[in-house]
mmCIF file of C-alpha atoms in Angstrom:
data_model
loop_
_atom_site.group_PDB
_atom_site.id
_atom_site.type_symbol
_atom_site.label_atom_id
_atom_site.label_comp_id
_atom_site.label_asym_id
_atom_site.label_seq_id
_atom_site.Cartn_x
_atom_site.Cartn_y
_atom_site.Cartn_z
ATOM 1 C CA MET A 703 135.382 -94.966 -94.824
ATOM 2 C CA CYS A 704 135.966 -92.350 -92.116
ATOM 3 C CA GLY A 705 139.427 -91.046 -93.017
ATOM 4 C CA ILE A 706 140.924 -87.758 -94.017
ATOM 5 C CA PHE A 707 139.177 -87.992 -97.383
ATOM 6 C CA ALA A 708 135.810 -88.933 -95.883
ATOM 7 C CA ASN A 709 132.523 -87.141 -96.479
ATOM 8 C CA PHE A 710 131.971 -85.253 -93.235
ATOM 9 C CA ALA A 711 128.194 -85.508 -93.678
ATOM 10 C CA ASN A 712 128.596 -89.179 -92.776
ATOM 11 C CA PRO A 713 127.492 -89.554 -89.093
ATOM 12 C CA LYS A 714 130.099 -92.258 -88.542
ATOM 13 C CA CYS A 715 132.811 -89.654 -88.968
ATOM 14 C CA SER A 716 131.685 -87.664 -85.928
ATOM 15 C CA THR A 717 133.062 -90.360 -83.643
ATOM 16 C CA ILE A 718 136.473 -90.039 -85.273
ATOM 17 C CA LYS A 719 136.942 -86.480 -84.006
ATOM 18 C CA MET A 720 136.781 -87.650 -80.396
ATOM 19 C CA GLN A 721 139.530 -90.155 -81.058
ATOM 20 C CA LYS A 722 142.020 -87.747 -82.677
ATOM 21 C CA THR A 723 143.531 -86.418 -79.466
ATOM 22 C CA LEU A 724 144.072 -89.915 -78.108
ATOM 23 C CA LEU A 725 145.553 -90.945 -81.448
ATOM 24 C CA ILE A 726 148.058 -88.089 -81.381
ATOM 25 C CA LEU A 727 149.115 -88.930 -77.836
ATOM 26 C CA THR A 728 149.512 -92.591 -78.738
ATOM 27 C CA LEU A 729 151.542 -91.727 -81.824
ATOM 28 C CA ALA A 730 153.811 -89.461 -79.776
ATOM 29 C CA LEU A 731 154.804 -92.503 -77.714
ATOM 30 C CA MET A 732 155.253 -94.712 -80.773
ATOM 31 C CA LEU A 733 157.307 -92.306 -82.892
ATOM 32 C CA SER A 734 160.458 -92.401 -80.812
ATOM 33 C CA SER A 735 162.827 -94.175 -83.164
ATOM 34 C CA CYS A 736 164.579 -92.970 -86.299
ATOM 35 C CA GLY A 737 163.485 -96.152 -88.067
ATOM 36 C CA GLU A 738 159.843 -95.396 -87.399
ATOM 37 C CA TYR A 739 160.254 -91.925 -88.858
ATOM 38 C CA GLN A 740 161.892 -93.249 -92.029
ATOM 39 C CA ALA A 741 159.061 -95.746 -92.407
ATOM 40 C CA LEU A 742 156.562 -92.891 -92.089
ATOM 41 C CA LEU A 743 158.192 -90.994 -94.932
ATOM 42 C CA LYS A 744 157.627 -93.987 -97.211
ATOM 43 C CA SER A 745 154.152 -94.919 -95.965
ATOM 44 C CA SER A 746 151.170 -94.671 -98.298
ATOM 45 C CA ASP A 747 148.795 -94.380 -95.346
ATOM 46 C CA TYR A 748 148.273 -90.627 -95.601
ATOM 47 C CA GLU A 749 145.936 -90.374 -92.648
ATOM 48 C CA TYR A 750 148.487 -92.059 -90.408
ATOM 49 C CA ARG A 751 151.273 -89.837 -91.754
ATOM 50 C CA TYR A 752 149.200 -86.712 -91.140
ATOM 51 C CA GLU A 753 148.369 -87.663 -87.560
ATOM 52 C CA ALA A 754 152.025 -88.573 -87.022
ATOM 53 C CA ALA A 755 153.069 -85.134 -88.273
ATOM 54 C CA LYS A 756 150.713 -83.536 -85.767
ATOM 55 C CA ALA A 757 152.127 -85.756 -83.039
ATOM 56 C CA TYR A 758 155.671 -84.612 -83.879
ATOM 57 C CA TYR A 759 154.457 -81.004 -83.796
ATOM 58 C CA ALA A 760 152.845 -81.532 -80.385
ATOM 59 C CA GLU A 761 156.125 -83.019 -79.138
ATOM 60 C CA GLY A 762 158.103 -79.988 -80.344
ATOM 61 C CA LYS A 763 159.887 -81.950 -83.087
ATOM 62 C CA TYR A 764 159.232 -79.251 -85.634
ATOM 63 C CA THR A 765 161.745 -80.241 -88.311
ATOM 64 C CA LYS A 766 160.314 -83.757 -88.581
ATOM 65 C CA ALA A 767 156.788 -82.371 -88.516
ATOM 66 C CA SER A 768 157.645 -79.899 -91.260
ATOM 67 C CA LEU A 769 159.001 -82.588 -93.567
ATOM 68 C CA LEU A 770 155.851 -84.681 -93.168
ATOM 69 C CA PHE A 771 153.475 -81.724 -93.587
ATOM 70 C CA GLY A 772 155.430 -80.625 -96.652
ATOM 71 C CA ASP A 773 155.177 -84.077 -98.247
ATOM 72 C CA LEU A 774 151.447 -84.186 -97.572
ATOM 73 C CA LEU A 775 150.588 -80.653 -98.664
ATOM 74 C CA ALA A 776 149.944 -81.433 -102.329
ATOM 75 C CA ILE A 777 148.159 -84.693 -101.471
ATOM 76 C CA LEU A 778 145.777 -83.019 -99.009
ATOM 77 C CA LYS A 779 145.086 -79.958 -101.128
ATOM 78 C CA GLY A 780 141.386 -79.697 -101.840
ATOM 79 C CA THR A 781 140.432 -81.896 -98.886
ATOM 80 C CA ALA A 782 139.088 -80.819 -95.515
ATOM 81 C CA TRP A 783 142.631 -81.205 -94.163
ATOM 82 C CA GLY A 784 144.491 -79.133 -96.733
ATOM 83 C CA GLU A 785 143.979 -75.802 -94.994
ATOM 84 C CA GLU A 786 145.109 -77.080 -91.604
ATOM 85 C CA CYS A 787 148.094 -78.855 -93.153
ATOM 86 C CA LEU A 788 149.364 -75.637 -94.763
ATOM 87 C CA PHE A 789 148.980 -73.691 -91.525
ATOM 88 C CA LEU A 790 150.729 -76.353 -89.447
ATOM 89 C CA LEU A 791 153.514 -76.521 -92.023
ATOM 90 C CA SER A 792 153.909 -72.746 -91.662
ATOM 91 C CA MET A 793 153.959 -72.995 -87.872
ATOM 92 C CA SER A 794 156.441 -75.875 -87.958
ATOM 93 C CA GLU A 795 158.861 -73.792 -90.026
ATOM 94 C CA PHE A 796 158.366 -70.826 -87.685
ATOM 95 C CA GLN A 797 158.944 -72.880 -84.555
ATOM 96 C CA ALA A 798 162.042 -74.433 -86.145
ATOM 97 C CA GLY A 799 163.470 -70.938 -86.696
ATOM 98 C CA ASN A 800 163.185 -71.045 -90.486
ATOM 99 C CA TYR A 801 161.611 -67.597 -90.591
ATOM 100 C CA GLU A 802 162.054 -66.823 -94.278
ATOM 101 C CA THR A 803 160.393 -70.079 -95.282
ATOM 102 C CA ALA A 804 157.703 -69.626 -92.634
ATOM 103 C CA ALA A 805 156.864 -66.131 -93.911
ATOM 104 C CA SER A 806 156.439 -67.530 -97.407
ATOM 105 C CA TYR A 807 154.091 -70.299 -96.230
ATOM 106 C CA PHE A 808 152.026 -67.962 -94.033
ATOM 107 C CA LYS A 809 151.559 -65.651 -96.994
ATOM 108 C CA LYS A 810 150.561 -68.613 -99.151
ATOM 109 C CA TYR A 811 148.016 -69.604 -96.505
ATOM 110 C CA TYR A 812 146.197 -66.288 -96.189
ATOM 111 C CA GLN A 813 146.247 -65.764 -99.937
ATOM 112 C CA SER A 814 144.817 -69.253 -100.504
ATOM 113 C CA TYR A 815 142.370 -69.088 -97.586
ATOM 114 C CA PRO A 816 141.592 -65.382 -96.988
ATOM 115 C CA LYS A 817 138.639 -66.336 -94.767
ATOM 116 C CA GLY A 818 140.159 -69.521 -93.414
ATOM 117 C CA SER A 819 140.078 -70.705 -89.821
ATOM 118 C CA PHE A 820 143.684 -69.634 -89.282
ATOM 119 C CA ALA A 821 143.744 -66.488 -91.447
ATOM 120 C CA GLU A 822 144.215 -64.087 -88.523
ATOM 121 C CA GLN A 823 147.059 -66.126 -87.035
ATOM 122 C CA ALA A 824 148.675 -66.536 -90.446
ATOM 123 C CA HIS A 825 148.686 -62.764 -91.028
ATOM 124 C CA TYR A 826 150.165 -62.178 -87.579
ATOM 125 C CA TYR A 827 152.836 -64.875 -87.774
ATOM 126 C CA GLY A 828 153.703 -63.824 -91.309
ATOM 127 C CA GLY A 829 154.602 -60.391 -89.967
ATOM 128 C CA ARG A 830 156.330 -61.870 -86.941
ATOM 129 C CA SER A 831 158.413 -64.147 -89.167
ATOM 130 C CA LEU A 832 159.652 -61.094 -91.091
ATOM 131 C CA TYR A 833 160.303 -59.307 -87.797
ATOM 132 C CA MET A 834 162.467 -62.183 -86.561
ATOM 133 C CA GLN A 835 164.845 -61.940 -89.514
ATOM 134 C CA THR A 836 165.401 -58.175 -89.611
ATOM 135 C CA PRO A 837 169.117 -57.276 -89.681
ATOM 136 C CA ASP A 838 171.459 -55.249 -87.513
ATOM 137 C CA PRO A 839 170.819 -51.469 -87.781
ATOM 138 C CA ARG A 840 174.148 -51.017 -89.579
ATOM 139 C CA LEU A 841 172.920 -53.122 -92.504
ATOM 140 C CA ASP A 842 170.357 -52.498 -95.232
ATOM 141 C CA GLN A 843 166.880 -52.189 -93.693
ATOM 142 C CA THR A 844 164.709 -53.190 -96.659
ATOM 143 C CA SER A 845 163.443 -56.253 -94.787
ATOM 144 C CA THR A 846 162.696 -54.118 -91.719
ATOM 145 C CA ILE A 847 160.448 -51.889 -93.822
ATOM 146 C CA GLU A 848 158.752 -55.004 -95.230
ATOM 147 C CA ALA A 849 158.154 -56.382 -91.727
ATOM 148 C CA MET A 850 156.644 -53.095 -90.534
ATOM 149 C CA GLY A 851 154.355 -53.064 -93.559
ATOM 150 C CA GLU A 852 153.196 -56.626 -92.940
ATOM 151 C CA LEU A 853 152.494 -56.007 -89.251
ATOM 152 C CA GLN A 854 150.671 -52.759 -89.997
ATOM 153 C CA ALA A 855 148.568 -54.559 -92.612
ATOM 154 C CA PHE A 856 147.656 -57.161 -89.989
ATOM 155 C CA MET A 857 146.549 -54.474 -87.514
ATOM 156 C CA ASP A 858 144.532 -52.690 -90.189
ATOM 157 C CA ARG A 859 142.792 -55.923 -91.144
ATOM 158 C CA TYR A 860 142.201 -57.107 -87.556
ATOM 159 C CA PRO A 861 141.934 -53.918 -85.464
ATOM 160 C CA PHE A 862 140.394 -55.738 -82.488
ATOM 161 C CA SER A 863 142.654 -58.783 -82.522
ATOM 162 C CA PRO A 864 144.137 -59.906 -79.175
ATOM 163 C CA LEU A 865 147.412 -60.120 -81.104
ATOM 164 C CA LYS A 866 147.376 -56.383 -81.893
ATOM 165 C CA PRO A 867 149.358 -55.266 -78.790
ATOM 166 C CA ALA A 868 152.180 -57.676 -79.638
ATOM 167 C CA SER A 869 152.158 -56.377 -83.221
ATOM 168 C CA GLN A 870 152.316 -52.772 -82.032
ATOM 169 C CA GLU A 871 155.280 -53.588 -79.825
ATOM 170 C CA MET A 872 157.127 -55.196 -82.742
ATOM 171 C CA VAL A 873 156.420 -52.181 -84.969
ATOM 172 C CA MET A 874 157.794 -49.850 -82.281
ATOM 173 C CA GLN A 875 160.948 -51.959 -81.985
ATOM 174 C CA LEU A 876 161.399 -51.970 -85.746
ATOM 175 C CA GLN A 877 160.949 -48.203 -85.879
ATOM 176 C CA ASP A 878 163.633 -47.861 -83.208
ATOM 177 C CA LYS A 879 165.898 -49.991 -85.381
ATOM 178 C CA MET A 880 165.290 -47.638 -88.300
ATOM 179 C CA VAL A 881 165.973 -44.640 -86.051
ATOM 180 C CA GLU A 882 169.177 -46.256 -84.814
ATOM 181 C CA LYS A 883 170.346 -46.627 -88.397
ATOM 182 C CA GLU A 884 169.716 -42.911 -88.931
ATOM 183 C CA CYS A 885 171.534 -42.129 -85.679
ATOM 184 C CA LEU A 886 174.549 -44.078 -86.907
ATOM 185 C CA ALA A 887 174.456 -42.257 -90.243
ATOM 186 C CA ALA A 888 174.173 -38.849 -88.569
ATOM 187 C CA GLN A 889 176.981 -39.728 -86.162
ATOM 188 C CA LEU A 890 179.186 -40.777 -89.052
ATOM 189 C CA TYR A 891 178.628 -37.445 -90.816
ATOM 190 C CA TYR A 892 179.429 -35.607 -87.600
ATOM 191 C CA ASN A 893 182.593 -37.650 -87.044
ATOM 192 C CA LEU A 894 183.733 -36.862 -90.594
ATOM 193 C CA GLY A 895 183.354 -33.190 -89.738
ATOM 194 C CA SER A 896 185.266 -30.970 -92.142
ATOM 195 C CA TYR A 897 186.727 -33.895 -94.094
ATOM 196 C CA MET A 898 186.097 -32.717 -97.639
ATOM 197 C CA MET A 899 186.327 -35.985 -99.586
ATOM 198 C CA ASN A 900 182.901 -37.167 -98.436
ATOM 199 C CA CYS A 901 180.912 -33.944 -98.196
ATOM 200 C CA ALA A 902 177.262 -33.690 -99.162
ATOM 201 C CA TYR A 903 174.302 -31.369 -98.775
ATOM 202 C CA GLY A 904 176.113 -28.280 -99.940
ATOM 203 C CA GLY A 905 179.657 -29.368 -99.190
ATOM 204 C CA SER A 906 179.625 -29.943 -95.414
ATOM 205 C CA ASN A 907 179.399 -33.163 -93.422
ATOM 206 C CA TYR A 908 178.004 -31.107 -90.542
ATOM 207 C CA GLN A 909 175.144 -30.023 -92.770
ATOM 208 C CA ALA A 910 174.649 -33.644 -93.807
ATOM 209 C CA CYS A 911 174.426 -34.592 -90.137
ATOM 210 C CA VAL A 912 171.795 -31.916 -89.502
ATOM 211 C CA VAL A 913 169.672 -32.988 -92.481
ATOM 212 C CA THR A 914 169.918 -36.700 -91.637
ATOM 213 C CA ALA A 915 169.065 -36.213 -87.975
ATOM 214 C CA GLN A 916 166.214 -33.791 -88.679
ATOM 215 C CA ASN A 917 164.685 -36.118 -91.271
ATOM 216 C CA ALA A 918 164.772 -38.967 -88.756
ATOM 217 C CA LEU A 919 163.056 -36.849 -86.103
ATOM 218 C CA ASN A 920 160.342 -35.863 -88.569
ATOM 219 C CA GLU A 921 159.833 -39.356 -89.968
ATOM 220 C CA TYR A 922 159.776 -41.146 -86.592
ATOM 221 C CA PRO A 923 158.034 -38.793 -84.148
ATOM 222 C CA TYR A 924 157.359 -41.648 -81.712
ATOM 223 C CA ALA A 925 160.937 -42.873 -81.503
ATOM 224 C CA ALA A 926 162.330 -43.699 -78.070
ATOM 225 C CA PRO A 927 163.133 -40.501 -76.095
ATOM 226 C CA GLU A 928 166.817 -41.350 -75.744
ATOM 227 C CA LYS A 929 167.166 -41.645 -79.510
ATOM 228 C CA ARG A 930 165.373 -38.350 -80.101
ATOM 229 C CA GLU A 931 167.661 -36.755 -77.536
ATOM 230 C CA ARG A 932 170.739 -38.149 -79.264
ATOM 231 C CA LEU A 933 169.596 -36.922 -82.682
ATOM 232 C CA SER A 934 168.724 -33.482 -81.324
ATOM 233 C CA TYR A 935 172.114 -33.175 -79.661
ATOM 234 C CA LEU A 936 173.874 -34.140 -82.891
ATOM 235 C CA ILE A 937 171.998 -31.318 -84.631
ATOM 236 C CA LEU A 938 173.143 -28.838 -81.980
ATOM 237 C CA LEU A 939 176.744 -30.071 -82.151
ATOM 238 C CA SER A 940 176.810 -29.902 -85.934
ATOM 239 C CA LYS A 941 175.346 -26.403 -86.099
ATOM 240 C CA TYR A 942 177.866 -25.164 -83.536
ATOM 241 C CA HIS A 943 180.887 -26.654 -85.332
ATOM 242 C CA LEU A 944 179.543 -25.531 -88.698
ATOM 243 C CA ALA A 945 179.450 -21.968 -87.346
ATOM 244 C CA GLN A 946 182.985 -22.273 -86.007
ATOM 245 C CA GLU A 947 184.342 -23.335 -89.383
ATOM 246 C CA SER A 948 182.283 -20.944 -91.496
ATOM 247 C CA VAL A 949 183.645 -18.100 -93.520
ATOM 248 C CA GLU A 950 183.367 -14.702 -91.876
ATOM 249 C CA ALA A 951 180.260 -13.692 -93.839
ATOM 250 C CA LYS A 952 178.273 -16.638 -92.463
ATOM 251 C CA ARG A 953 179.660 -17.045 -88.929
ATOM 252 C CA ILE A 954 177.258 -14.761 -87.042
ATOM 253 C CA GLU A 955 174.171 -16.099 -88.770
ATOM 254 C CA ARG A 956 175.219 -19.673 -88.046
ATOM 255 C CA PHE A 957 176.152 -18.986 -84.415
ATOM 256 C CA ARG A 958 172.701 -17.469 -83.959
ATOM 257 C CA ASP A 959 171.243 -20.609 -85.494
ATOM 258 C CA ALA A 960 173.241 -22.674 -82.977
ATOM 259 C CA ILE A 961 171.908 -20.500 -80.124
ATOM 260 C CA ASP A 962 168.332 -21.061 -81.295
ATOM 261 C CA GLU A 963 169.029 -24.763 -81.527
ATOM 262 C CA TYR A 964 170.322 -24.799 -77.947
ATOM 263 C CA TYR A 965 167.099 -23.309 -76.595
ATOM 264 C CA ALA A 966 165.028 -25.810 -78.572
ATOM 265 C CA PHE A 967 167.179 -28.615 -77.149
ATOM 266 C CA GLU A 968 166.900 -27.266 -73.605
ATOM 267 C CA ASN A 969 163.130 -27.007 -73.948
ATOM 268 C CA ASP A 970 162.775 -30.598 -75.155
ATOM 269 C CA PHE A 971 165.376 -32.201 -72.881
ATOM 270 C CA PRO A 972 165.883 -30.006 -69.791
ATOM 271 C CA GLU A 973 167.419 -32.908 -67.837
ATOM 272 C CA SER A 974 169.655 -34.119 -70.663
ATOM 273 C CA LYS A 975 172.961 -35.750 -69.861
ATOM 274 C CA TYR A 976 174.433 -33.513 -72.567
ATOM 275 C CA MET A 977 173.289 -30.279 -70.908
ATOM 276 C CA LYS A 978 176.704 -29.284 -69.538
ATOM 277 C CA GLU A 979 178.329 -29.473 -72.974
ATOM 278 C CA ALA A 980 175.296 -27.801 -74.558
ATOM 279 C CA ARG A 981 175.565 -24.798 -72.194
ATOM 280 C CA GLU A 982 179.248 -24.436 -72.998
ATOM 281 C CA MET A 983 178.375 -24.240 -76.703
ATOM 282 C CA LEU A 984 175.683 -21.681 -75.911
ATOM 283 C CA GLN A 985 178.130 -19.465 -74.017
ATOM 284 C CA LYS A 986 180.758 -19.652 -76.746
ATOM 285 C CA SER A 987 178.158 -18.944 -79.431
ATOM 286 C CA GLN A 988 176.816 -15.946 -77.503
ATOM 287 C CA LYS A 989 180.331 -14.662 -77.018
ATOM 288 C CA ALA A 990 181.082 -15.002 -80.747
ATOM 289 C CA VAL A 991 177.918 -13.096 -81.639
ATOM 290 C CA GLY A 992 178.542 -10.455 -78.934
ATOM 291 C CA ASN A 993 182.142 -9.822 -79.934
ATOM 292 C CA LYS A 994 181.220 -9.383 -83.551
ATOM 293 C CA THR A 995 178.346 -7.031 -82.661
ATOM 294 C CA GLU A 996 180.671 -4.921 -80.486
ATOM 295 C CA ASN A 997 183.123 -4.617 -83.364
#
């Protein structure tokens, strides 16, 4: 018998392959009623159910396809169709927007079939599934880190894959999300200013802002220029206000630090939209240092 459980050494089975595409197209026309779908779920004709699942997938009816592939997965395991069934189940879940479930199935695929026909795609879509469910920058970014790791692992494993550029773009976007979270944290510290009930890093929210922003710049050197500019400006602002509020013994040293920070900012972002405010801080810092020196 030339079915899904057939011995593929049998020459009769070669003619079946040519008929599969026509079968899927025919099934797509037949499977238009809810009653037909319910009958499929109960059918013991596994070959027919499998081809019907592929027909639903081809028609974009991914939820129905997923249910059929899922029911058949255990039955087809160990056959020539088991590998394809698991991959199509993964893709059905992905296309249906069930990204968490899809990521789990893609991982199951490439762990079960590390050299399988769809291993490269499974690695890529596993990372993409994680990418699709990463949260808003204001929330915990554990899943963002996981997605970056999965995509980087894909690129390391398949350095010449045509899917590498898309993976690189997703990694860059995820890094920007991580940077945005750090920007929000640094901005919060700056906004808290001299509020003493939430001080850190030596007792100053301004110092906390500087440390947070500087760590982000060091950790994400390829962040988008506008985000690097924003972080750098927050460092300058915080150093200036920290100097203003410092005790007399530390004011001059900290104003000089703010002056140095201005020149670093000017060098990196000479056309910055913050340049007017930055120059005002420079002038006030220079005046504070000059007045003290004169005294």
